[in-house]
Every structure is written in C-alpha cells, then in structure tokens.
PDB file of N, CA and C in Angstrom:
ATOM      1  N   UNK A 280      66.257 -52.094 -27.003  1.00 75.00           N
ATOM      2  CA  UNK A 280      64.887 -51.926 -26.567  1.00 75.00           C
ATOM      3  C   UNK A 280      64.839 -51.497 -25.100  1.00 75.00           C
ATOM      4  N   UNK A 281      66.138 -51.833 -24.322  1.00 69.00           N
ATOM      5  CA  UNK A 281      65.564 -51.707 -22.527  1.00 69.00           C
ATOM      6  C   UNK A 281      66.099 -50.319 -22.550  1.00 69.00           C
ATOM      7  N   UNK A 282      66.375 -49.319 -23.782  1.00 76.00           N
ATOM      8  CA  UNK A 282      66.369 -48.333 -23.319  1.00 76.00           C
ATOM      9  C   UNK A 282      65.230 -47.058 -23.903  1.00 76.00           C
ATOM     10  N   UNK A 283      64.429 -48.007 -24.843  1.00 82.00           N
ATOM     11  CA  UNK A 283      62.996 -46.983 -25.286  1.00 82.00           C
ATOM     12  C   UNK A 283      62.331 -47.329 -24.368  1.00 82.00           C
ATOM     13  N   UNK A 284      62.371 -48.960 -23.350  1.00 84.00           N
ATOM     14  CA  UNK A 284      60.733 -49.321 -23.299  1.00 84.00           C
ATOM     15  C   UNK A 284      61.745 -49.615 -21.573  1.00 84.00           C
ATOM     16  N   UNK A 285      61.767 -48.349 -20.631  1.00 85.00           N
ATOM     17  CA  UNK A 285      62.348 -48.708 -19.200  1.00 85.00           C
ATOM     18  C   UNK A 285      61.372 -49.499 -18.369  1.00 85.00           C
ATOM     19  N   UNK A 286      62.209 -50.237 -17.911  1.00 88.00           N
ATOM     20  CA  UNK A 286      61.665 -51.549 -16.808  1.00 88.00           C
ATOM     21  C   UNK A 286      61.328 -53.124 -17.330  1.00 88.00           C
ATOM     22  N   UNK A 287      61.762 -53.088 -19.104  1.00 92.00           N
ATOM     23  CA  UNK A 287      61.338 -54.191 -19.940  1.00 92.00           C
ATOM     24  C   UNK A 287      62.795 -55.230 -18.941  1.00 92.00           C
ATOM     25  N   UNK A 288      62.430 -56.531 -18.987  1.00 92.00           N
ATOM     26  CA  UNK A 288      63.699 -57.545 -18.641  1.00 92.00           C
ATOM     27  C   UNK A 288      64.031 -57.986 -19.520  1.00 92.00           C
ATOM     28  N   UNK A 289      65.462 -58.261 -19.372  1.00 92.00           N
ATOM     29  CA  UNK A 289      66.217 -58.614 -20.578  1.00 92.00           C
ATOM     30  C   UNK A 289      65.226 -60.159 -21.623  1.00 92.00           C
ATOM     31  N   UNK A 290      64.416 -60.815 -20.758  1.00 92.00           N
ATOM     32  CA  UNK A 290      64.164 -62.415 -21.202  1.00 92.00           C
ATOM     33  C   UNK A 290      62.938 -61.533 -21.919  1.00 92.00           C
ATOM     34  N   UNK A 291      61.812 -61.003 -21.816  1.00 94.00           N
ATOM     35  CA  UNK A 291      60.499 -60.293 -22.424  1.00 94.00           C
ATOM     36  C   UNK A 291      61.775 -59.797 -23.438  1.00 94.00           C
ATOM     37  N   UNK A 292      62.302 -58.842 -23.628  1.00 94.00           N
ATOM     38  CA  UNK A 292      62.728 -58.124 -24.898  1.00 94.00           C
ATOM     39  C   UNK A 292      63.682 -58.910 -25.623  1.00 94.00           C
ATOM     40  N   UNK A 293      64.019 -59.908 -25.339  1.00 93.00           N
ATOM     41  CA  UNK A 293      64.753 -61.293 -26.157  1.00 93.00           C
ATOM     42  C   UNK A 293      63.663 -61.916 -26.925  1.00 93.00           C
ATOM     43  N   UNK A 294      62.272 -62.402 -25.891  1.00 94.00           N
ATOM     44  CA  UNK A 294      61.049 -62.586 -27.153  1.00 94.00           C
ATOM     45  C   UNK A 294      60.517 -62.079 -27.603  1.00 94.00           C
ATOM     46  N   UNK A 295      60.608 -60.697 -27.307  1.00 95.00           N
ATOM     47  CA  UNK A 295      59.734 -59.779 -28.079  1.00 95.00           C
ATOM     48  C   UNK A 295      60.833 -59.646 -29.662  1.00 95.00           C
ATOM     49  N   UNK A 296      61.726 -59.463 -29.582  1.00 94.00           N
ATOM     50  CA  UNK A 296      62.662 -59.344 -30.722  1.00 94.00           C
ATOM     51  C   UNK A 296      62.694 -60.573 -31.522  1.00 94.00           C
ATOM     52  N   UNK A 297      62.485 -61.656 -30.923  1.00 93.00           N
ATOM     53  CA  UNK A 297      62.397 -62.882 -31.310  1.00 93.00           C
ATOM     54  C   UNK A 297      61.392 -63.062 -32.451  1.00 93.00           C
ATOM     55  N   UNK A 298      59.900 -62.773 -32.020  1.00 94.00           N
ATOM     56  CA  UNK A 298      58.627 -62.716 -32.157  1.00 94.00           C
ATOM     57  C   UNK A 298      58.538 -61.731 -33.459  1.00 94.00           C
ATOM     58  N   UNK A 299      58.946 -60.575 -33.196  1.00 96.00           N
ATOM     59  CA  UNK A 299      59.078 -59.846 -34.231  1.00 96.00           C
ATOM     60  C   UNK A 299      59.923 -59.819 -35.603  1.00 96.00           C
ATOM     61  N   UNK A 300      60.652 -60.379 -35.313  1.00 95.00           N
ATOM     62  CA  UNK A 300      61.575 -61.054 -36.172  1.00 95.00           C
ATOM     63  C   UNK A 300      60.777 -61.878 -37.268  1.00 95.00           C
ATOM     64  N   UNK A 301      60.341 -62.753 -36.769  1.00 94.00           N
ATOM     65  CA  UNK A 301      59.357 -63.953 -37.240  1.00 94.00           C
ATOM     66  C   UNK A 301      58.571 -63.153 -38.043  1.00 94.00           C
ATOM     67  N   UNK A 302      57.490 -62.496 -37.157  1.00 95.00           N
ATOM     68  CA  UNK A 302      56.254 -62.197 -38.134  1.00 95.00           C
ATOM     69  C   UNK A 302      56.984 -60.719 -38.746  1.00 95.00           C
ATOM     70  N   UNK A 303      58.343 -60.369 -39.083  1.00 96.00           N
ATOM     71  CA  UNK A 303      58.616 -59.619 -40.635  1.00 96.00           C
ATOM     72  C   UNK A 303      58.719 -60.496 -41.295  1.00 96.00           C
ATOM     73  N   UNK A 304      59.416 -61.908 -41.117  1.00 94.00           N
ATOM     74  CA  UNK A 304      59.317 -62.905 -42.119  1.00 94.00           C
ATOM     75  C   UNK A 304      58.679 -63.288 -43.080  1.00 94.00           C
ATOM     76  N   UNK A 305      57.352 -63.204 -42.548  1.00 94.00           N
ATOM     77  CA  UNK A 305      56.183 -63.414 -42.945  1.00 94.00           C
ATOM     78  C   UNK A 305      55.671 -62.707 -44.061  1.00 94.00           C
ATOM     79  N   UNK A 306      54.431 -63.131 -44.831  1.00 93.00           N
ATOM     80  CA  UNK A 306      53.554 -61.891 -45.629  1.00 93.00           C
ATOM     81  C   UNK A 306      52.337 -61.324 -45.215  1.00 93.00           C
ATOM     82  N   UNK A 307      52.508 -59.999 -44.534  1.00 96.00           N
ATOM     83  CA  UNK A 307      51.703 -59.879 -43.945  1.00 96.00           C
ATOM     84  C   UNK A 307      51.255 -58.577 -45.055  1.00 96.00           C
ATOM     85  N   UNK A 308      49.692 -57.583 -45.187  1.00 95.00           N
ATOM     86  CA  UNK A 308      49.656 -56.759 -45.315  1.00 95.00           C
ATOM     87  C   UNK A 308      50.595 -55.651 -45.065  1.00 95.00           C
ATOM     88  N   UNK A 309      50.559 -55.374 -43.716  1.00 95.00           N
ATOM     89  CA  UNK A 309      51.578 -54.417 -43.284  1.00 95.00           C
ATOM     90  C   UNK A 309      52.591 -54.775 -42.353  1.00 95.00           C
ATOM     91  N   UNK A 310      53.717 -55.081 -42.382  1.00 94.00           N
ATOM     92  CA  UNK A 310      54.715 -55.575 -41.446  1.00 94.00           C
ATOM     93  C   UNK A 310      55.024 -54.860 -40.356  1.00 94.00           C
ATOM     94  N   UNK A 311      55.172 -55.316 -39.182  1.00 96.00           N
ATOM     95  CA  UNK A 311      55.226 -54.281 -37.860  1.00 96.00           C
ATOM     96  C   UNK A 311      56.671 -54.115 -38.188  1.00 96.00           C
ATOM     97  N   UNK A 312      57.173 -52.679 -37.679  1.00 95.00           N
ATOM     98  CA  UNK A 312      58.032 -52.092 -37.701  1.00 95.00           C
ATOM     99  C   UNK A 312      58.416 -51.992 -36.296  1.00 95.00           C
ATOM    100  N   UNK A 313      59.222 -50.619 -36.263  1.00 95.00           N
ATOM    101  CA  UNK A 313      59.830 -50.557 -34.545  1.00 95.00           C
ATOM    102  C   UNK A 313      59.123 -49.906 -33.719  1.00 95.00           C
ATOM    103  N   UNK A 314      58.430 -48.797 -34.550  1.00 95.00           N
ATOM    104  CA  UNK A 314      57.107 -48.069 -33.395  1.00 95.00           C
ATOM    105  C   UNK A 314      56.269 -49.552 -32.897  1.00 95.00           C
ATOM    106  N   UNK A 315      55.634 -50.499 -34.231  1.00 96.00           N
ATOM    107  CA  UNK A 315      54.920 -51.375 -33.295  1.00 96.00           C
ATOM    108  C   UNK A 315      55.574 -52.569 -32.506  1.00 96.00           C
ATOM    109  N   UNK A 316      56.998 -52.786 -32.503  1.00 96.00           N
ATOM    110  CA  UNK A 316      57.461 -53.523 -31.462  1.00 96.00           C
ATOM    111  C   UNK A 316      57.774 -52.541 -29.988  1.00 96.00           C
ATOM    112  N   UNK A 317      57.813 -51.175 -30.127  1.00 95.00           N
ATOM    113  CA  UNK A 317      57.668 -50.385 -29.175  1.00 95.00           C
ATOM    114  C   UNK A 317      56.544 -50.276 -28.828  1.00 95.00           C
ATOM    115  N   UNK A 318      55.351 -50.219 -29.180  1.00 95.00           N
ATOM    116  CA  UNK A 318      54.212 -50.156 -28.349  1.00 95.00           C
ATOM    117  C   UNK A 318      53.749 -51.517 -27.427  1.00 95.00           C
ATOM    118  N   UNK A 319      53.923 -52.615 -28.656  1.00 97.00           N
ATOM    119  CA  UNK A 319      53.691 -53.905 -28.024  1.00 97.00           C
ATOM    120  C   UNK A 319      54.295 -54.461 -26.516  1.00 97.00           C
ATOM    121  N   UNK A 320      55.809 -53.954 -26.570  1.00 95.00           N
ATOM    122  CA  UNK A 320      56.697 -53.836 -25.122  1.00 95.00           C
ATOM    123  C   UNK A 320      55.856 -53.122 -23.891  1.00 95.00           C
ATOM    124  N   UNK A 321      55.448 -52.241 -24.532  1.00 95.00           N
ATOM    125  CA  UNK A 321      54.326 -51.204 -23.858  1.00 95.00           C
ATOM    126  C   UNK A 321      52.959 -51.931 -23.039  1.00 95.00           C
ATOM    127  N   UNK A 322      52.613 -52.513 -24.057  1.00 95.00           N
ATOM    128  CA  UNK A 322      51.673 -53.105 -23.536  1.00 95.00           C
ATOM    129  C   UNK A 322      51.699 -54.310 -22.934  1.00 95.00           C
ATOM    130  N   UNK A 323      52.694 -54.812 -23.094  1.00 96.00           N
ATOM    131  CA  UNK A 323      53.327 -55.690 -22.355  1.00 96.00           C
ATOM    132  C   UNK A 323      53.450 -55.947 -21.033  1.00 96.00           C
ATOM    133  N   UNK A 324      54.164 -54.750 -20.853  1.00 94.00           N
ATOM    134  CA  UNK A 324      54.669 -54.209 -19.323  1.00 94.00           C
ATOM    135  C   UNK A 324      53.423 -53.759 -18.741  1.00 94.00           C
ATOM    136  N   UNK A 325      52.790 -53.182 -19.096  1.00 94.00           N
ATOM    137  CA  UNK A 325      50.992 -52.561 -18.934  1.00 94.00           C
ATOM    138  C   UNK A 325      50.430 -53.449 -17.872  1.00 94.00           C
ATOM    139  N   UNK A 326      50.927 -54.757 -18.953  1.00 94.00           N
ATOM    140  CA  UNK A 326      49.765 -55.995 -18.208  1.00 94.00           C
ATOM    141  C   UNK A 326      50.349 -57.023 -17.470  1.00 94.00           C
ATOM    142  N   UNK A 327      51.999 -56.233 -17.035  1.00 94.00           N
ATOM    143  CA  UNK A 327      52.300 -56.819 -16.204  1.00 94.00           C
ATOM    144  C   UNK A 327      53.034 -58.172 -16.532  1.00 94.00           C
ATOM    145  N   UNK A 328      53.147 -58.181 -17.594  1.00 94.00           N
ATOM    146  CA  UNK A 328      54.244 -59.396 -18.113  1.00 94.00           C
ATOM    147  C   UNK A 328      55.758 -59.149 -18.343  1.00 94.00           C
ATOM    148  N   UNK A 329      56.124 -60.539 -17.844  1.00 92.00           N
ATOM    149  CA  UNK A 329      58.099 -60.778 -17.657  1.00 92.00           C
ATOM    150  C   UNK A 329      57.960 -61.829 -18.564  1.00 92.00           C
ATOM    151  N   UNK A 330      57.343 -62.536 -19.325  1.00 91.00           N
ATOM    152  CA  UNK A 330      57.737 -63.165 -20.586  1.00 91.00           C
ATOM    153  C   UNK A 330      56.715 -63.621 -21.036  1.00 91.00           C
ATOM    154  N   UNK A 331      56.521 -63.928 -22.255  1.00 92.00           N
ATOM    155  CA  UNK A 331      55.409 -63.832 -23.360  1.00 92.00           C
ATOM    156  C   UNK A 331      54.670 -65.446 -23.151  1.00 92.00           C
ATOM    157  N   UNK A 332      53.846 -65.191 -22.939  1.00 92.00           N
ATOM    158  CA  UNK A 332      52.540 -66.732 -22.995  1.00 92.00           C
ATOM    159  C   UNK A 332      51.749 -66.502 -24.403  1.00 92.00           C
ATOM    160  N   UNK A 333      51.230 -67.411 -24.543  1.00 93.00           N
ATOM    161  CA  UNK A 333      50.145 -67.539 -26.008  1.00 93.00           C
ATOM    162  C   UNK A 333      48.992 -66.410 -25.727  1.00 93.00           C
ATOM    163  N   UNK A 334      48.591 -66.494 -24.159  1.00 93.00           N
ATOM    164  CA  UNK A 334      47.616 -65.670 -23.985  1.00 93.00           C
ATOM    165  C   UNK A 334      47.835 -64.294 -24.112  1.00 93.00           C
ATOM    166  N   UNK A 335      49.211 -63.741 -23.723  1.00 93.00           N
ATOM    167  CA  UNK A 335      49.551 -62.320 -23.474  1.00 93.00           C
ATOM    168  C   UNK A 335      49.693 -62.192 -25.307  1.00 93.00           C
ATOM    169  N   UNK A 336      49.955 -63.110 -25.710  1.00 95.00           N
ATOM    170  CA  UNK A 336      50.681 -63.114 -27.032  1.00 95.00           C
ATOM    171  C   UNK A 336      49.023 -62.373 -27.775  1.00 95.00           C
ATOM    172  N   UNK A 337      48.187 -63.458 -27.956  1.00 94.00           N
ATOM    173  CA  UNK A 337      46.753 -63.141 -28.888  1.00 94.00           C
ATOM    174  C   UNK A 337      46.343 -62.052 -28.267  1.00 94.00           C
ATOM    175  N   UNK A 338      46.238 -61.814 -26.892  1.00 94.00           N
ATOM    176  CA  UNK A 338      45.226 -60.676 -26.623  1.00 94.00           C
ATOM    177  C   UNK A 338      45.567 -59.545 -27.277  1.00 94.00           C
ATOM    178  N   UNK A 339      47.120 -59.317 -27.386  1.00 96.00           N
ATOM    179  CA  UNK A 339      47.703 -58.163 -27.689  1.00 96.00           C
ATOM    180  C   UNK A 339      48.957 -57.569 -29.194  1.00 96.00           C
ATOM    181  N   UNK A 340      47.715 -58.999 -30.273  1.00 97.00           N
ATOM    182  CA  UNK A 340      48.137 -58.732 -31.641  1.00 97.00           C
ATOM    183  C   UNK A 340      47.639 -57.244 -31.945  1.00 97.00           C
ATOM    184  N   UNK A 341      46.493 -56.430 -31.652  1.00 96.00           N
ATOM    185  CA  UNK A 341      46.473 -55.411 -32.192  1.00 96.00           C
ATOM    186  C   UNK A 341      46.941 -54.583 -32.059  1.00 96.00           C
ATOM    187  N   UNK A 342      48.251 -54.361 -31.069  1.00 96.00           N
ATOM    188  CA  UNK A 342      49.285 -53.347 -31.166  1.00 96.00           C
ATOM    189  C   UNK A 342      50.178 -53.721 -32.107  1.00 96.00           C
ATOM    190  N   UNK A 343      50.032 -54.896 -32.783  1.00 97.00           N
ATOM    191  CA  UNK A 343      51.540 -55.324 -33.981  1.00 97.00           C
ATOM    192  C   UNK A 343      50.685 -54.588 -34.797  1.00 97.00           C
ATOM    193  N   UNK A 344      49.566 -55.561 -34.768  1.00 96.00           N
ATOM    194  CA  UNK A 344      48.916 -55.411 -36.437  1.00 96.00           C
ATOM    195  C   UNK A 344      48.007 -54.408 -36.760  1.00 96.00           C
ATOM    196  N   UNK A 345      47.755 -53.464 -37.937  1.00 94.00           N
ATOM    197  CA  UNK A 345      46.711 -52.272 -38.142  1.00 94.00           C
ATOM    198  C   UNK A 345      45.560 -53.114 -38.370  1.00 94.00           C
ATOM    199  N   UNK A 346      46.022 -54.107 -39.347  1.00 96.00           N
ATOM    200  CA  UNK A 346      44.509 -54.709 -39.984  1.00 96.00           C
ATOM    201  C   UNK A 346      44.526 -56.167 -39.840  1.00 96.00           C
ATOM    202  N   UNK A 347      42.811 -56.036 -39.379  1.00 96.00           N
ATOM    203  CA  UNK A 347      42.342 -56.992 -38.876  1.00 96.00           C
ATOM    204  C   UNK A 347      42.600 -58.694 -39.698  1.00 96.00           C
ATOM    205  N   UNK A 348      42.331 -58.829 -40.644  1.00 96.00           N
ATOM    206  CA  UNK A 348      43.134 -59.648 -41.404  1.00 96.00           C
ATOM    207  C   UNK A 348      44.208 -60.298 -41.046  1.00 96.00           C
ATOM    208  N   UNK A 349      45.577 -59.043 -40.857  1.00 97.00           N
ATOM    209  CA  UNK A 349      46.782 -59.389 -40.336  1.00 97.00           C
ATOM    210  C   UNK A 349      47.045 -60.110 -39.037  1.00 97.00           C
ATOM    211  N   UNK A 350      46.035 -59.510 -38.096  1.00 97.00           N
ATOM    212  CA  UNK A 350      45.768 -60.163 -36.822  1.00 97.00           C
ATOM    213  C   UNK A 350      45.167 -61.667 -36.895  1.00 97.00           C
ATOM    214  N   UNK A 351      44.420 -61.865 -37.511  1.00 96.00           N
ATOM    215  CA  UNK A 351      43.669 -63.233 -37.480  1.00 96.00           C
ATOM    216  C   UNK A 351      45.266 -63.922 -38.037  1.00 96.00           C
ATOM    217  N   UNK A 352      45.559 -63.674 -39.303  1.00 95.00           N
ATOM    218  CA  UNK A 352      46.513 -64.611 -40.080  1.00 95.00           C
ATOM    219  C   UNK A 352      47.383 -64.883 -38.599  1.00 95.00           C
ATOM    220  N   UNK A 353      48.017 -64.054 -38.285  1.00 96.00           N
ATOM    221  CA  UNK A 353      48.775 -64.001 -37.095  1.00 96.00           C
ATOM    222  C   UNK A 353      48.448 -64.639 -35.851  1.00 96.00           C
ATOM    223  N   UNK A 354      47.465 -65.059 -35.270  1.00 95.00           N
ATOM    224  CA  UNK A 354      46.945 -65.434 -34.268  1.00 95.00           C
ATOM    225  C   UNK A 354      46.777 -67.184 -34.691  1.00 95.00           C
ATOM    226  N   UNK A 355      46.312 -67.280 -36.226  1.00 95.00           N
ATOM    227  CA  UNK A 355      46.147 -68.729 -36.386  1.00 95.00           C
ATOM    228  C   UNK A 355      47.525 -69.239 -37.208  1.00 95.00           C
ATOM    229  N   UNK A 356      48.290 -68.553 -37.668  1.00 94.00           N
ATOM    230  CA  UNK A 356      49.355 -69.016 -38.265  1.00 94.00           C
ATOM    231  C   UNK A 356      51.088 -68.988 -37.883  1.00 94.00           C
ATOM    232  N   UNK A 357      51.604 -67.627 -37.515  1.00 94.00           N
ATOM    233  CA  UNK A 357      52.308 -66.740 -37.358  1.00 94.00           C
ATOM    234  C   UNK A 357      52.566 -67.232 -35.622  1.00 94.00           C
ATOM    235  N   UNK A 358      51.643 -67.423 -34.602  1.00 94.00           N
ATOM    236  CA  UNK A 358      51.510 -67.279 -33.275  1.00 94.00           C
ATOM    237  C   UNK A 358      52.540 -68.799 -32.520  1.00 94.00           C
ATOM    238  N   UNK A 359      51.250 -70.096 -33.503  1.00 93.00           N
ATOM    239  CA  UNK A 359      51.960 -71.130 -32.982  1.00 93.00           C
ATOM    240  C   UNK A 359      53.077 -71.589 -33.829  1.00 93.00           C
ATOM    241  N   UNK A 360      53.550 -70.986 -34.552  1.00 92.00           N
ATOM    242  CA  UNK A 360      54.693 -71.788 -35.259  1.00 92.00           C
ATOM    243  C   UNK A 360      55.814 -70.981 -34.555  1.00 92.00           C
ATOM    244  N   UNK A 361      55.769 -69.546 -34.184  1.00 92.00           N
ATOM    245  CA  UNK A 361      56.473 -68.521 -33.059  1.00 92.00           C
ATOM    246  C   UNK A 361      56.828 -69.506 -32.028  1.00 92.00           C
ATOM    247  N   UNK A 362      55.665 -69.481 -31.303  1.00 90.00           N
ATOM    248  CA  UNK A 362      55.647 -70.033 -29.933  1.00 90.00           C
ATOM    249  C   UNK A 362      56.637 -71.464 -30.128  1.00 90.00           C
ATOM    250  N   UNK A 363      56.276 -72.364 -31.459  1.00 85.00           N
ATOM    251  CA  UNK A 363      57.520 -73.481 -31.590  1.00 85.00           C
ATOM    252  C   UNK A 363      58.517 -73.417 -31.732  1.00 85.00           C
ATOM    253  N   UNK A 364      59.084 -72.297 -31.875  1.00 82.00           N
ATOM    254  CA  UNK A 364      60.334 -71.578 -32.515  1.00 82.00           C
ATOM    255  C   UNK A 364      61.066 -70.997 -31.273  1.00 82.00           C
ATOM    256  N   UNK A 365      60.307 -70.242 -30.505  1.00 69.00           N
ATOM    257  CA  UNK A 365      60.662 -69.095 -29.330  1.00 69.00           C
ATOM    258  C   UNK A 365      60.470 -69.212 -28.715  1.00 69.00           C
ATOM    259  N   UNK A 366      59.377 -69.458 -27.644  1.00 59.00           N
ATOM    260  CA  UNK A 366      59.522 -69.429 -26.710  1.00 59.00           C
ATOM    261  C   UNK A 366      58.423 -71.225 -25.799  1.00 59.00           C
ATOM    262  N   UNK A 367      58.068 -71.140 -24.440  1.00 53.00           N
ATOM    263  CA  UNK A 367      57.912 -72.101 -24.338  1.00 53.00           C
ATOM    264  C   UNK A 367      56.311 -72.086 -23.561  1.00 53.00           C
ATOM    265  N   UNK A 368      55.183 -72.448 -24.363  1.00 41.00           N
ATOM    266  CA  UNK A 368      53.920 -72.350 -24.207  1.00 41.00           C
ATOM    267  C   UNK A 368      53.448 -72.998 -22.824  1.00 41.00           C
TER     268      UNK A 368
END
C-alpha cells in the first residue's frame, strides 16, 4: 500500500489492512476490494490522519461502502467489533 497511497505510515496502512480484512469477512452487499481500500487511504491522509480513531473510522465508511445499507451495517456492527480486534479506541 505505501507504494499506491505515498506518504501513508507504516502504523495507518497496518490498520487500514487490518480493517479491511475484517469487513471482507463479513456479509456485506458488496465487499470493498483494493480500489476501495485505496481510496479510503486517500481519504485518510486527506484528513490528515496517522492512525485510525472510531471517528475517522464512521465519517469515512462511504469510501469502503457503495450502499448505504452496507455503511450503516458497518458503522453499527463491523466498526466496534474492528476497533476490538485492531486497533485501540
């Protein structure tokens, strides 16, 4: 990833891979792939984040997810069992 998405730090693209990992696990409508773990890095860095909070996390499900559905499931299901798993809220 630190060589699609330049200036990502190694600890952000450890949870971002982390994170993504997880919610393919999952059943989602449409499963994010690598374009949307590449954009999400994107937006990531955008807003100025070096590692993933709950907040950076929800604001910026709709670069994983197409449909809205997927986002909610994700935000109430998918998010905090992540965050128990990965990283540290």
């Amino acid at each position: 990833m630190t060589t699609k998405v330049p200036g990502i730090g190694e600890e952000l693209a450890r949870q971002i891979c982390n994170f993504m990992q997880g919610f393919r696990e999952m059943d989602f409508y449409k499963k994010p792939g690598i374009a949307e773990t590449l954009d999400w890095a994107t937006a990531l860095l955008t807003l100025h984040r070096s590692e993933l909070d709950r907040a950076a996390v929800e604001d910026t499900l709709g670069t994983i997810f197409k449909y809205q559905e997927d986002v909610l499931r994700a935000r109430d299901e998918a998010v905090p069992m992540l965050f128990g798993r990965y990283a540290e809220d």
